[in-house]
PDB file of C-alpha atoms and ligand atoms in Angstrom:
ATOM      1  CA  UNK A  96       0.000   0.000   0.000  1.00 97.00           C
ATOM      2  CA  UNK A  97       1.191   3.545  -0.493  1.00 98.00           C
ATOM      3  CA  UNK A  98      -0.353   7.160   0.401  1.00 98.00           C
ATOM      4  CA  UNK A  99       1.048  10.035  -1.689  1.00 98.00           C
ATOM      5  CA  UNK A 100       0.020  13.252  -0.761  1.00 98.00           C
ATOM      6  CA  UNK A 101      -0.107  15.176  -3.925  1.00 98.00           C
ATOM      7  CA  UNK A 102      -1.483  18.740  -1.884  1.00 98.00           C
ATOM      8  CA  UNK A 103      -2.778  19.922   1.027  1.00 98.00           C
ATOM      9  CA  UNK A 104      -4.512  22.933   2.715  1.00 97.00           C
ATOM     10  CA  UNK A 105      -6.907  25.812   1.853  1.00 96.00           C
ATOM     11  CA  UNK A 106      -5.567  25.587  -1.982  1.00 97.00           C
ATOM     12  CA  UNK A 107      -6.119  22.435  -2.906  1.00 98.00           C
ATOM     13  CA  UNK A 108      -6.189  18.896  -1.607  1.00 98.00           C
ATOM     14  CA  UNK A 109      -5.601  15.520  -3.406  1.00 98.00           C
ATOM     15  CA  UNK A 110      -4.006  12.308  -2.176  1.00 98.00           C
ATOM     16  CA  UNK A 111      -3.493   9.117  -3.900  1.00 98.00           C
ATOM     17  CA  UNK A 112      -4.053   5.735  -2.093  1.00 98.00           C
ATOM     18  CA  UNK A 113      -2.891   2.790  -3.908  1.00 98.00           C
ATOM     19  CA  UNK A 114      -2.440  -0.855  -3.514  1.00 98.00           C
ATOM     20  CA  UNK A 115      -0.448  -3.157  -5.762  1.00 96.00           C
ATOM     21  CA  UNK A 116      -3.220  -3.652  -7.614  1.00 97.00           C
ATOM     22  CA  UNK A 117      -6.152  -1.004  -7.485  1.00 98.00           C
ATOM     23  CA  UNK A 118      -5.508   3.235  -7.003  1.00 98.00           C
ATOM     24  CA  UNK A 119      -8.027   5.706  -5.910  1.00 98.00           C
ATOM     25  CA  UNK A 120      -7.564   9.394  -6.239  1.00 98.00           C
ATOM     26  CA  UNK A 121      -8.798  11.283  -2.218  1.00 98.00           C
ATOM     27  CA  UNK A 122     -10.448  14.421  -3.237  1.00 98.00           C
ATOM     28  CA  UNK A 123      -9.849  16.865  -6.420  1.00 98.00           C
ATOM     29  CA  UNK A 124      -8.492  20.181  -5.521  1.00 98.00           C
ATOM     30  CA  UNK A 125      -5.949  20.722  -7.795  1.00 98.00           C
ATOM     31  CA  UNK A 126      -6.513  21.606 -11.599  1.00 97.00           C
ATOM     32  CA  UNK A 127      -6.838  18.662 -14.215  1.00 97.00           C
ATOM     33  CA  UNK A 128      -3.310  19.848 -14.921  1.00 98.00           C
ATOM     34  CA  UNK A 129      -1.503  20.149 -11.966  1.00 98.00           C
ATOM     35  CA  UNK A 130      -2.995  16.912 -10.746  1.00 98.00           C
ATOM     36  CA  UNK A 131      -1.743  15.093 -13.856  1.00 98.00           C
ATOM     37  CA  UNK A 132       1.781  16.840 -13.316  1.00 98.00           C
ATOM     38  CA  UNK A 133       1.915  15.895  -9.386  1.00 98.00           C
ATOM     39  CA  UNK A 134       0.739  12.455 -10.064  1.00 98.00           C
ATOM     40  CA  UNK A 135       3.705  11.986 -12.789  1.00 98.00           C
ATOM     41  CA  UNK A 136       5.914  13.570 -10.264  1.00 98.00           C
ATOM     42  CA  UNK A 137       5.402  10.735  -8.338  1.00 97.00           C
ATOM     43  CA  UNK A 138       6.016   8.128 -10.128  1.00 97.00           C
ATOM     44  CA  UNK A 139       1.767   7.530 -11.320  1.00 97.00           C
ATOM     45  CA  UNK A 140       0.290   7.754 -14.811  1.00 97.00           C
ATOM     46  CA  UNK A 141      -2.813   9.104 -14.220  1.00 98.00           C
ATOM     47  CA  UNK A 142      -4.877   6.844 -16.322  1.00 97.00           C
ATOM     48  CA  UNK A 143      -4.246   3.817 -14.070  1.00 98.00           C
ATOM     49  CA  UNK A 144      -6.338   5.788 -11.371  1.00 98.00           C
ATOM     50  CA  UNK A 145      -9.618   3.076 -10.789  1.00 98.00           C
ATOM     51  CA  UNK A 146     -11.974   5.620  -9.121  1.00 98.00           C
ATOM     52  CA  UNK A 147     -12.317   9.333  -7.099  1.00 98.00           C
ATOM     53  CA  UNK A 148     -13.263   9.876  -3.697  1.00 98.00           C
ATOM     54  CA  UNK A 149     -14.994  13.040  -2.685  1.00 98.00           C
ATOM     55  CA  UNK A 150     -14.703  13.889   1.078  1.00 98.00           C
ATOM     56  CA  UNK A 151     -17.159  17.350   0.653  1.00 98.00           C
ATOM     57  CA  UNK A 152     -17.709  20.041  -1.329  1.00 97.00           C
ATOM     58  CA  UNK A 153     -15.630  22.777  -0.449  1.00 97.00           C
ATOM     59  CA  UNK A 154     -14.210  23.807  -3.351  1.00 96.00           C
ATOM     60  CA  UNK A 155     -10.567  23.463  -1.930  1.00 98.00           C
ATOM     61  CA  UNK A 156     -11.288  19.504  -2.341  1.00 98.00           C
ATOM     62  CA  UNK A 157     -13.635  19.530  -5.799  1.00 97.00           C
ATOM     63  CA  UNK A 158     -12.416  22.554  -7.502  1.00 96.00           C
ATOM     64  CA  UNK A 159     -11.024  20.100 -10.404  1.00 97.00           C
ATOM     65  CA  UNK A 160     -13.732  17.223  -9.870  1.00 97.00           C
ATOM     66  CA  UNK A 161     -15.654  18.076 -13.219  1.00 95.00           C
ATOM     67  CA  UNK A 162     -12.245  18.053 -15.749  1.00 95.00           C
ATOM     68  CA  UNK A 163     -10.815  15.180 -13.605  1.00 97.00           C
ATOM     69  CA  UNK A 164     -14.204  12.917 -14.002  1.00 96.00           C
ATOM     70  CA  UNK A 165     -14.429  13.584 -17.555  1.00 95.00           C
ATOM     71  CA  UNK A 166     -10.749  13.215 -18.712  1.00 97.00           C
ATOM     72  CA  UNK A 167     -10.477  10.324 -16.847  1.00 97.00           C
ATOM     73  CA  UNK A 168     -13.695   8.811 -16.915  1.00 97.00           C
ATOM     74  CA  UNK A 169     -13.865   6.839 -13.918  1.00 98.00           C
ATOM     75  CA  UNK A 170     -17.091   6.626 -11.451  1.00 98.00           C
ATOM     76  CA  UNK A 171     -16.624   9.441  -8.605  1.00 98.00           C
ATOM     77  CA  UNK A 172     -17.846   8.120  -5.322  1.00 98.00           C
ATOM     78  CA  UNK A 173     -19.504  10.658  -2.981  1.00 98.00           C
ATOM     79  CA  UNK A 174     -22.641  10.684  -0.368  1.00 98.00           C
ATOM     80  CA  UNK A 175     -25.837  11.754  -1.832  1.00 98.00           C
ATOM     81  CA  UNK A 176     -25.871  15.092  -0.471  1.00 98.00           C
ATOM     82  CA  UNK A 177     -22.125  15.937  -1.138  1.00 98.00           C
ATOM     83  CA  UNK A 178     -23.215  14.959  -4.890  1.00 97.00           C
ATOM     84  CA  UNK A 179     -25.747  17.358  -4.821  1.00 95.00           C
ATOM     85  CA  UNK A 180     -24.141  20.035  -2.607  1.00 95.00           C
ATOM     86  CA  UNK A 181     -21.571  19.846  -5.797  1.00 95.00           C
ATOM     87  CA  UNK A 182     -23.605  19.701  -8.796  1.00 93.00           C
ATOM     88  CA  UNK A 183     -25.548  22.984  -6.924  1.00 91.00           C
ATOM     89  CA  UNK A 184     -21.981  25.031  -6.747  1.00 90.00           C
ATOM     90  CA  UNK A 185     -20.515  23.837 -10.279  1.00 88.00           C
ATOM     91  CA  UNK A 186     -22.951  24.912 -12.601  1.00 82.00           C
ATOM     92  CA  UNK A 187     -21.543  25.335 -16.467  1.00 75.00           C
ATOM     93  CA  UNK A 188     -21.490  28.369 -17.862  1.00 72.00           C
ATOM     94  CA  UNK A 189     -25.188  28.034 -19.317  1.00 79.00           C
ATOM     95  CA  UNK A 190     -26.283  27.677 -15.865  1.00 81.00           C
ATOM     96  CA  UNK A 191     -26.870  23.882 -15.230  1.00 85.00           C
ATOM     97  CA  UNK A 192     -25.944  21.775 -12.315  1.00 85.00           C
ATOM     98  CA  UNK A 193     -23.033  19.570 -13.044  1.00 89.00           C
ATOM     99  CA  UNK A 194     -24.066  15.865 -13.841  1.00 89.00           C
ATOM    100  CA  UNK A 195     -21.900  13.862 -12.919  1.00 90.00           C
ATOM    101  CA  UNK A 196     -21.335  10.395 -15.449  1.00 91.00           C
ATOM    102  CA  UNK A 197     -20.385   7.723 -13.186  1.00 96.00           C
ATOM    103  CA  UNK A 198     -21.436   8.832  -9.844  1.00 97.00           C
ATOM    104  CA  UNK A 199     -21.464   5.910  -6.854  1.00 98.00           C
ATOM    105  CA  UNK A 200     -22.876   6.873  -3.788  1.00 98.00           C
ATOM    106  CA  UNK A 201     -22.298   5.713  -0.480  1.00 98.00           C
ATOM    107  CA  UNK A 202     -23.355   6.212   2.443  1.00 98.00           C
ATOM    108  CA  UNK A 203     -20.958   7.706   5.565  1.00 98.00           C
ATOM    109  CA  UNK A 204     -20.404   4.437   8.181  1.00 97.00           C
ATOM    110  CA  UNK A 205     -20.960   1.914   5.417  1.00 98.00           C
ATOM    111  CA  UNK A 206     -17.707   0.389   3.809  1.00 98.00           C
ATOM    112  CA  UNK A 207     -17.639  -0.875   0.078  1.00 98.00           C
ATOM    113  CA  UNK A 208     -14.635  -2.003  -1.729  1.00 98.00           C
ATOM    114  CA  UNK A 209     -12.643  -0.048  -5.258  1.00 98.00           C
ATOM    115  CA  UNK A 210     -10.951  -3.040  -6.421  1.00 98.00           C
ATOM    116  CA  UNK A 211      -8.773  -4.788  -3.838  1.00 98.00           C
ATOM    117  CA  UNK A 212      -9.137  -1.817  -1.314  1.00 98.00           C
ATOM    118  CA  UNK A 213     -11.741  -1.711   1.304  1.00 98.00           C
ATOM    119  CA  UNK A 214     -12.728   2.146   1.414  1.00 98.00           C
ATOM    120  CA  UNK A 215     -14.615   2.670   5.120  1.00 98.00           C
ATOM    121  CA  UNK A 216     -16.125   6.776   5.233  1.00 98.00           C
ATOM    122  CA  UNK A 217     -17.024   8.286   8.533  1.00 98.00           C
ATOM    123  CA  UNK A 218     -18.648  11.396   9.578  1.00 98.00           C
ATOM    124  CA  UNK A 219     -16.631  14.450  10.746  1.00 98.00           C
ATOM    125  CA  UNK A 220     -17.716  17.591  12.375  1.00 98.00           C
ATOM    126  CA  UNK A 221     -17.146  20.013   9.730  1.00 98.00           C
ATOM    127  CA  UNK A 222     -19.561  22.877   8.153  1.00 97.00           C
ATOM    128  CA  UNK A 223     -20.164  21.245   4.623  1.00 98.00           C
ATOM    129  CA  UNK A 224     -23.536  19.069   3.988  1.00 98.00           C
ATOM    130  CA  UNK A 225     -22.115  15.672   4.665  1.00 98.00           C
ATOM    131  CA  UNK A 226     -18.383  15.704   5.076  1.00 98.00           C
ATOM    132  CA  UNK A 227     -16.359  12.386   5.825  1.00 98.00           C
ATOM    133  CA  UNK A 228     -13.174  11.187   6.996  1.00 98.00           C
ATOM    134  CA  UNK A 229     -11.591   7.965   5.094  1.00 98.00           C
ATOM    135  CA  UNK A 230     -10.255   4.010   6.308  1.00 98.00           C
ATOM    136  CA  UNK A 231      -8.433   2.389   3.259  1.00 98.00           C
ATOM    137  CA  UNK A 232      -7.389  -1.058   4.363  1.00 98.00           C
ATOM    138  CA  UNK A 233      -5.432  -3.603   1.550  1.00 98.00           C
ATOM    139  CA  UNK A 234      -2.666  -6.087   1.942  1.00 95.00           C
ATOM    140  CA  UNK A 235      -2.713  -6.505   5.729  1.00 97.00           C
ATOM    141  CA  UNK A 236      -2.397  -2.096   5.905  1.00 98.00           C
ATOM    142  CA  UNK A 237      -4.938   0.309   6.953  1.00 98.00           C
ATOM    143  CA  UNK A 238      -3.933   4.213   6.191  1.00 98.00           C
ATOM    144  CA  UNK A 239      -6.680   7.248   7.394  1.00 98.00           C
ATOM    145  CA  UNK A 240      -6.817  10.132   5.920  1.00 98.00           C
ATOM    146  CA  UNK A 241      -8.677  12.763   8.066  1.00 98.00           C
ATOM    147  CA  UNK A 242      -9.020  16.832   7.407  1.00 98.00           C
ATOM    148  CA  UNK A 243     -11.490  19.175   8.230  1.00 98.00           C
ATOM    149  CA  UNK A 244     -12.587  18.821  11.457  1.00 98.00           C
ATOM    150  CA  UNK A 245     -13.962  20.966  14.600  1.00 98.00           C
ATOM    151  CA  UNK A 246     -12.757  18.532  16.754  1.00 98.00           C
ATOM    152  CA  UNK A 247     -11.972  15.065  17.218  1.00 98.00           C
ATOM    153  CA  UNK A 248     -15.149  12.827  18.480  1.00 98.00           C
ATOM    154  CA  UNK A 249     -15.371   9.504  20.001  1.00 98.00           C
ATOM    155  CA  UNK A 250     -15.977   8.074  16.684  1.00 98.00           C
ATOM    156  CA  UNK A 251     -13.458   9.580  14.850  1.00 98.00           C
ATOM    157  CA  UNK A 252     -10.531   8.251  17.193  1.00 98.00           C
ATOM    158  CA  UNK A 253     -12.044   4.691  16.977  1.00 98.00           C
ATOM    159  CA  UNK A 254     -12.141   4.800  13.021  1.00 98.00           C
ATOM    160  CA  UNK A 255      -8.083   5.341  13.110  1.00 98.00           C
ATOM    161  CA  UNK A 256      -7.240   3.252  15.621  1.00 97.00           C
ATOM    162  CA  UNK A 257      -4.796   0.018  14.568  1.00 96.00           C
ATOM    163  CA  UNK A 258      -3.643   2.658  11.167  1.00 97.00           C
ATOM    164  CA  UNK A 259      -0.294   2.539   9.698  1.00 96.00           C
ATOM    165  CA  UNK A 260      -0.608   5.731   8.355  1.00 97.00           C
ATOM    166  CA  UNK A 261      -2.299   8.410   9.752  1.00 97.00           C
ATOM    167  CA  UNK A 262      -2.897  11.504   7.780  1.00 98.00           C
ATOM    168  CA  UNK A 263      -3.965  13.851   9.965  1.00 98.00           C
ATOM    169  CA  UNK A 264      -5.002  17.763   9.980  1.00 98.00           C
ATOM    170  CA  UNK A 265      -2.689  20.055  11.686  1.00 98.00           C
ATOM    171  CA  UNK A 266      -4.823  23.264  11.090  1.00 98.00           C
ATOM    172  CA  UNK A 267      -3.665  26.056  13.345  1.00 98.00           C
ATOM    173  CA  UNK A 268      -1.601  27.738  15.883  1.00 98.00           C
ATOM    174  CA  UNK A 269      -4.414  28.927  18.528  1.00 97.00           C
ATOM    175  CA  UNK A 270      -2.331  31.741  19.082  1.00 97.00           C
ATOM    176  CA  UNK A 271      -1.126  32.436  15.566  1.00 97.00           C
ATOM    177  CA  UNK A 272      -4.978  32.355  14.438  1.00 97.00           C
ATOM    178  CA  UNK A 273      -5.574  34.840  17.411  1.00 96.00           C
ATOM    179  CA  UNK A 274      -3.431  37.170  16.483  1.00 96.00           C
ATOM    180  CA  UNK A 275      -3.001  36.778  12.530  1.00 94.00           C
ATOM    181  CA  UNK A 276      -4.923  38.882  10.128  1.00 93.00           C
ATOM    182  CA  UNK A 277      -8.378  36.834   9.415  1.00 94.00           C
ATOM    183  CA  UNK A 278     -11.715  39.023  10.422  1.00 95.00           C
ATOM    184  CA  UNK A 279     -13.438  37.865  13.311  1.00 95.00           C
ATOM    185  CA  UNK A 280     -15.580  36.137  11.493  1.00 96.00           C
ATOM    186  CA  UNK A 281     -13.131  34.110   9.743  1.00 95.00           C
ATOM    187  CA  UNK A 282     -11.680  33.288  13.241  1.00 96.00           C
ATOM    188  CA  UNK A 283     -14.632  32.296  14.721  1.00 96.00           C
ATOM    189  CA  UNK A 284     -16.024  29.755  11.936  1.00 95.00           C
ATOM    190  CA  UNK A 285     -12.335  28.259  11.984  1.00 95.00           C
ATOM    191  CA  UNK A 286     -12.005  27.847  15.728  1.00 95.00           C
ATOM    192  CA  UNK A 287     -15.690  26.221  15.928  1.00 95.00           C
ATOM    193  CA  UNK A 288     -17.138  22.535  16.236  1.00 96.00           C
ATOM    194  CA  UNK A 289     -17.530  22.336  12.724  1.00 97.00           C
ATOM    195  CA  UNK A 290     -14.270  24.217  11.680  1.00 97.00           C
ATOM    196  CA  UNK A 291     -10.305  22.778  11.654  1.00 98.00           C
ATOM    197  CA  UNK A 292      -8.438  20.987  14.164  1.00 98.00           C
ATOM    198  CA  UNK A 293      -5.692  22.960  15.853  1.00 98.00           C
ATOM    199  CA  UNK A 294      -1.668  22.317  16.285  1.00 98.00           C
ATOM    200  CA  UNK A 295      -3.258  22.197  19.954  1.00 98.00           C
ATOM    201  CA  UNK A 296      -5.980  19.725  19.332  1.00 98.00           C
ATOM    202  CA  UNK A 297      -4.283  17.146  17.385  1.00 98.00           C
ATOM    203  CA  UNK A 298      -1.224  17.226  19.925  1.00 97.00           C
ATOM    204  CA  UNK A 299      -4.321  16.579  22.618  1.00 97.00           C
ATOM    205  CA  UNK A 300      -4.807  13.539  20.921  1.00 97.00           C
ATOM    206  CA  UNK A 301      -1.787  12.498  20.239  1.00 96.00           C
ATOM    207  CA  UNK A 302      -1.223  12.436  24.069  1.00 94.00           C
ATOM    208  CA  UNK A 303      -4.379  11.000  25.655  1.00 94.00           C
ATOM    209  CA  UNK A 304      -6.158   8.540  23.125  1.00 94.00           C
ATOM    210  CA  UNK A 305      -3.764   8.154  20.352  1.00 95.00           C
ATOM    211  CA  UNK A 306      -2.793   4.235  20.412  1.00 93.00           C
ATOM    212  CA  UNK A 307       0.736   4.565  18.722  1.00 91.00           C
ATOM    213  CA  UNK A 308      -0.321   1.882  15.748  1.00 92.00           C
ATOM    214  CA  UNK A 309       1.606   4.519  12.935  1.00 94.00           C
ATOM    215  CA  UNK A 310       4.760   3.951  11.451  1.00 94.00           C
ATOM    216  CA  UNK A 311       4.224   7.677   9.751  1.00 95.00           C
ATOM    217  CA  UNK A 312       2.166  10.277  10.575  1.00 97.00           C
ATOM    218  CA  UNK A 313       1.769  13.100   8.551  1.00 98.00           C
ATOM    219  CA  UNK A 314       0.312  16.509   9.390  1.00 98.00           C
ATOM    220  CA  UNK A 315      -1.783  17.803   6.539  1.00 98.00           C
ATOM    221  CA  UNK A 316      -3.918  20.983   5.739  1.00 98.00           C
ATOM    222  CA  UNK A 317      -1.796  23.269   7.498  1.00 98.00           C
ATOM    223  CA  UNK A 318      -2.806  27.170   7.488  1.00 97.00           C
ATOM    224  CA  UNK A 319       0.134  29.235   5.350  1.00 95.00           C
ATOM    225  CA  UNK A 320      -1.809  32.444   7.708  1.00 95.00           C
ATOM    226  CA  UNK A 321      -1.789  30.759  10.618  1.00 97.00           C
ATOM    227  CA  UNK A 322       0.421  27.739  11.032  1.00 98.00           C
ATOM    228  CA  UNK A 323       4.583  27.487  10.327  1.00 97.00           C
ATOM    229  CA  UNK A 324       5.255  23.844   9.606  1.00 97.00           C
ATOM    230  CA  UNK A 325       8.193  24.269  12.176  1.00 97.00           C
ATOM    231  CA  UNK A 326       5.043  25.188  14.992  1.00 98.00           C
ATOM    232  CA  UNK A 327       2.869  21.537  13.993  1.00 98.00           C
ATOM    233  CA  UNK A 328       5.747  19.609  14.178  1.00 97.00           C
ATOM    234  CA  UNK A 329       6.978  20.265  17.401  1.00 97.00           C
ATOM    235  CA  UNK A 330       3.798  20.372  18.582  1.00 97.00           C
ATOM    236  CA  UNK A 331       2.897  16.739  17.189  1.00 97.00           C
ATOM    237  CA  UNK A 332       6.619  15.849  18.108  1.00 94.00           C
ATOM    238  CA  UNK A 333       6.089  17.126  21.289  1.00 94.00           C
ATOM    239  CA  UNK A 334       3.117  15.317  22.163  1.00 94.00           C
ATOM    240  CA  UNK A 335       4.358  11.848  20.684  1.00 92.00           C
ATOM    241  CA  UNK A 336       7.461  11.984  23.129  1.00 89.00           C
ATOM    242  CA  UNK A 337       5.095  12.016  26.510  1.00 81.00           C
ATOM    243  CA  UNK A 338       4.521   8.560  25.789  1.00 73.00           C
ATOM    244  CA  UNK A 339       7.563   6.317  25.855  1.00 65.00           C
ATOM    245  CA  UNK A 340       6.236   3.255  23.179  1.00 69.00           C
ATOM    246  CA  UNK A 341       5.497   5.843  19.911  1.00 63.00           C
ATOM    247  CA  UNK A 342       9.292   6.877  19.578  1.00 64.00           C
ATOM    248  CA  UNK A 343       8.795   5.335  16.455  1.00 74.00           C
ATOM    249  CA  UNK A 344       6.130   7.964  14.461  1.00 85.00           C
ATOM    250  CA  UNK A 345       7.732   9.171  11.900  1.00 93.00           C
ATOM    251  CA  UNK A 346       6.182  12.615  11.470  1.00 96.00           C
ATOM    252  CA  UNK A 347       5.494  14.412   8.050  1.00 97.00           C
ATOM    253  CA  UNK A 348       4.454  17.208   6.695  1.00 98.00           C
ATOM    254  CA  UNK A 349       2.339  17.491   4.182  1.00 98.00           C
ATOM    255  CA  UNK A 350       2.634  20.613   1.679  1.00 96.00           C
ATOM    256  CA  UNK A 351       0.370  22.704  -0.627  1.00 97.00           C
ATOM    257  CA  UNK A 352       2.491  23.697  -3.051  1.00 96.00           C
ATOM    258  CA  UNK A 353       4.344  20.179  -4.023  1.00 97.00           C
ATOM    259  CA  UNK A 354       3.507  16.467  -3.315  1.00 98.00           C
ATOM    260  CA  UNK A 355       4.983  14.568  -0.583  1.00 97.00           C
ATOM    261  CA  UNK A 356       7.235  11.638  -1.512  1.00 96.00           C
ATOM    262  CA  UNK A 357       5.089   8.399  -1.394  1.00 97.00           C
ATOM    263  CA  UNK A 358       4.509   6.861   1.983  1.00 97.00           C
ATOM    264  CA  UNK A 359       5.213   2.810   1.367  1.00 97.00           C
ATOM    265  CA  UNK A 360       4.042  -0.055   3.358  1.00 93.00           C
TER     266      UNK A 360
HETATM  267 ZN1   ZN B 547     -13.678  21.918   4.208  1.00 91.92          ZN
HETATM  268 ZN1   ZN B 548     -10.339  21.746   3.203  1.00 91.92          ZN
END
């Protein structure tokens, strides 16, 4: 199995999971082109890509769904209300709602399989119609990939438990965000229940329910305003140490402005 981060953050964010046999393309931020270009920057020909996965519909994760889908002109797998959350925001330039070709719907909680991988989508606290988390488990390896969140539920931290990659937002700097140069009002819908998950929260986790399963972690959709990646990884660093047994997390960042070498398991 292998997780290559191809972008993340407020710009754009697109991952590719792939087993030996079977690879499925997390979210659609980036242009058609610059997907096509990051995906042959890491080694991937993008016509060997079995399926997109949607994860909601702010734009920083669809903004390149409609090219992507066509050029590539594999079935896009979303929940119902993501699907129509989208086709209501990317309307062509007569006015219609996107249709989308080869939609699959699932629904968030139930698992279904894209070739040999076993895809499992989860509900996260987030302000977007029906936003989920991801499970991908092949060959004996289960990777999460997890962004845009308020906070971290109950149910989120059981979905990654036993992961041997865990892709992980790494939002904020409380204190950066307090002070940095968003309105209010920006502030407050980024600091809420259904906003991002802070430097602060993550390392939270990391030291109280975090079970210490990952051989990588990597800290993803990190704020260029109000994050330095220097800040998350201490932080996540930090928080790793207080427990003796994870010594062994590898921590990574994840960028938005070039992909992150493939993780393989
Ligand atoms: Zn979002
Ligand atoms: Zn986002």
């Amino acid at each position: 199995m292998s997780l290559a981060v191809l972008a993340s953050g407020s710009k754009g964010n697109s991952a590719l999971v792939a087993s030996a046999r079977t690879r499925i393309l997390v979210d659609t931020g980036l242009s058609g082109r610059e997907t096509f270009k990051r995906l042959r920057a890491v080694g991937e020909e993008p016509a060997s890509i079995a399926a997109i996965l949607i994860s909601h519909e702010h734009s920083d994760h669809i903004c390149g769904l409609a090219i992507l889908a066509k050029k590539l002109n594999i079935p896009v797998y979303m929940t119902e209300a993501t699907f129509h959350a989208c086709a209501r925001q990317m309307r062509d330039q007569q006015g219609q709602k996107w249709s989308c070709a080869r939609l699959e719907t699932f629904a968030s909680g139930s698992s279904f399989d894209i070739g040999d991988i076993s895809v499992t989508p989860f509900t996260i606290p987030h302000d977007a119609a029906d936003p989920v988390a991801f499970t991908f488990r092949a060959e004996g390896v289960k990777i999460a990939v997890v962004t845009d969140l308020g906070y971290m539920p109950a149910s989120v931290k059981q979905h990654i438990r036993g992961c041997d990659v865990l892709m992980l937002e790494s939002n904020h700097d409380l204190e950066m965000l307090r002070v940095g140069p968003y309105p209010w009002s920006v502030k407050q819908r980024v600091l809420s229940r259904v906003g991002h998950l802070s430097n602060e929260a993550l390392a939270e986790f990391f030291s109280s329910d975090y079970d210490g399963s990952a051989a990588f972690v990597v800290l993803a959709h990190l704020s260029e305003q109000n994050n330095h990646p220097e800040i998350a990884r201490v932080a996540a660093e930090r928080a790793l140490s207080t427990r003796r047994t994870l010594l062994s997390n590898r921590v990574l960042l994840a960028s938005q402005c070039a992909p992150l070498e493939p993780i393989r398991l």
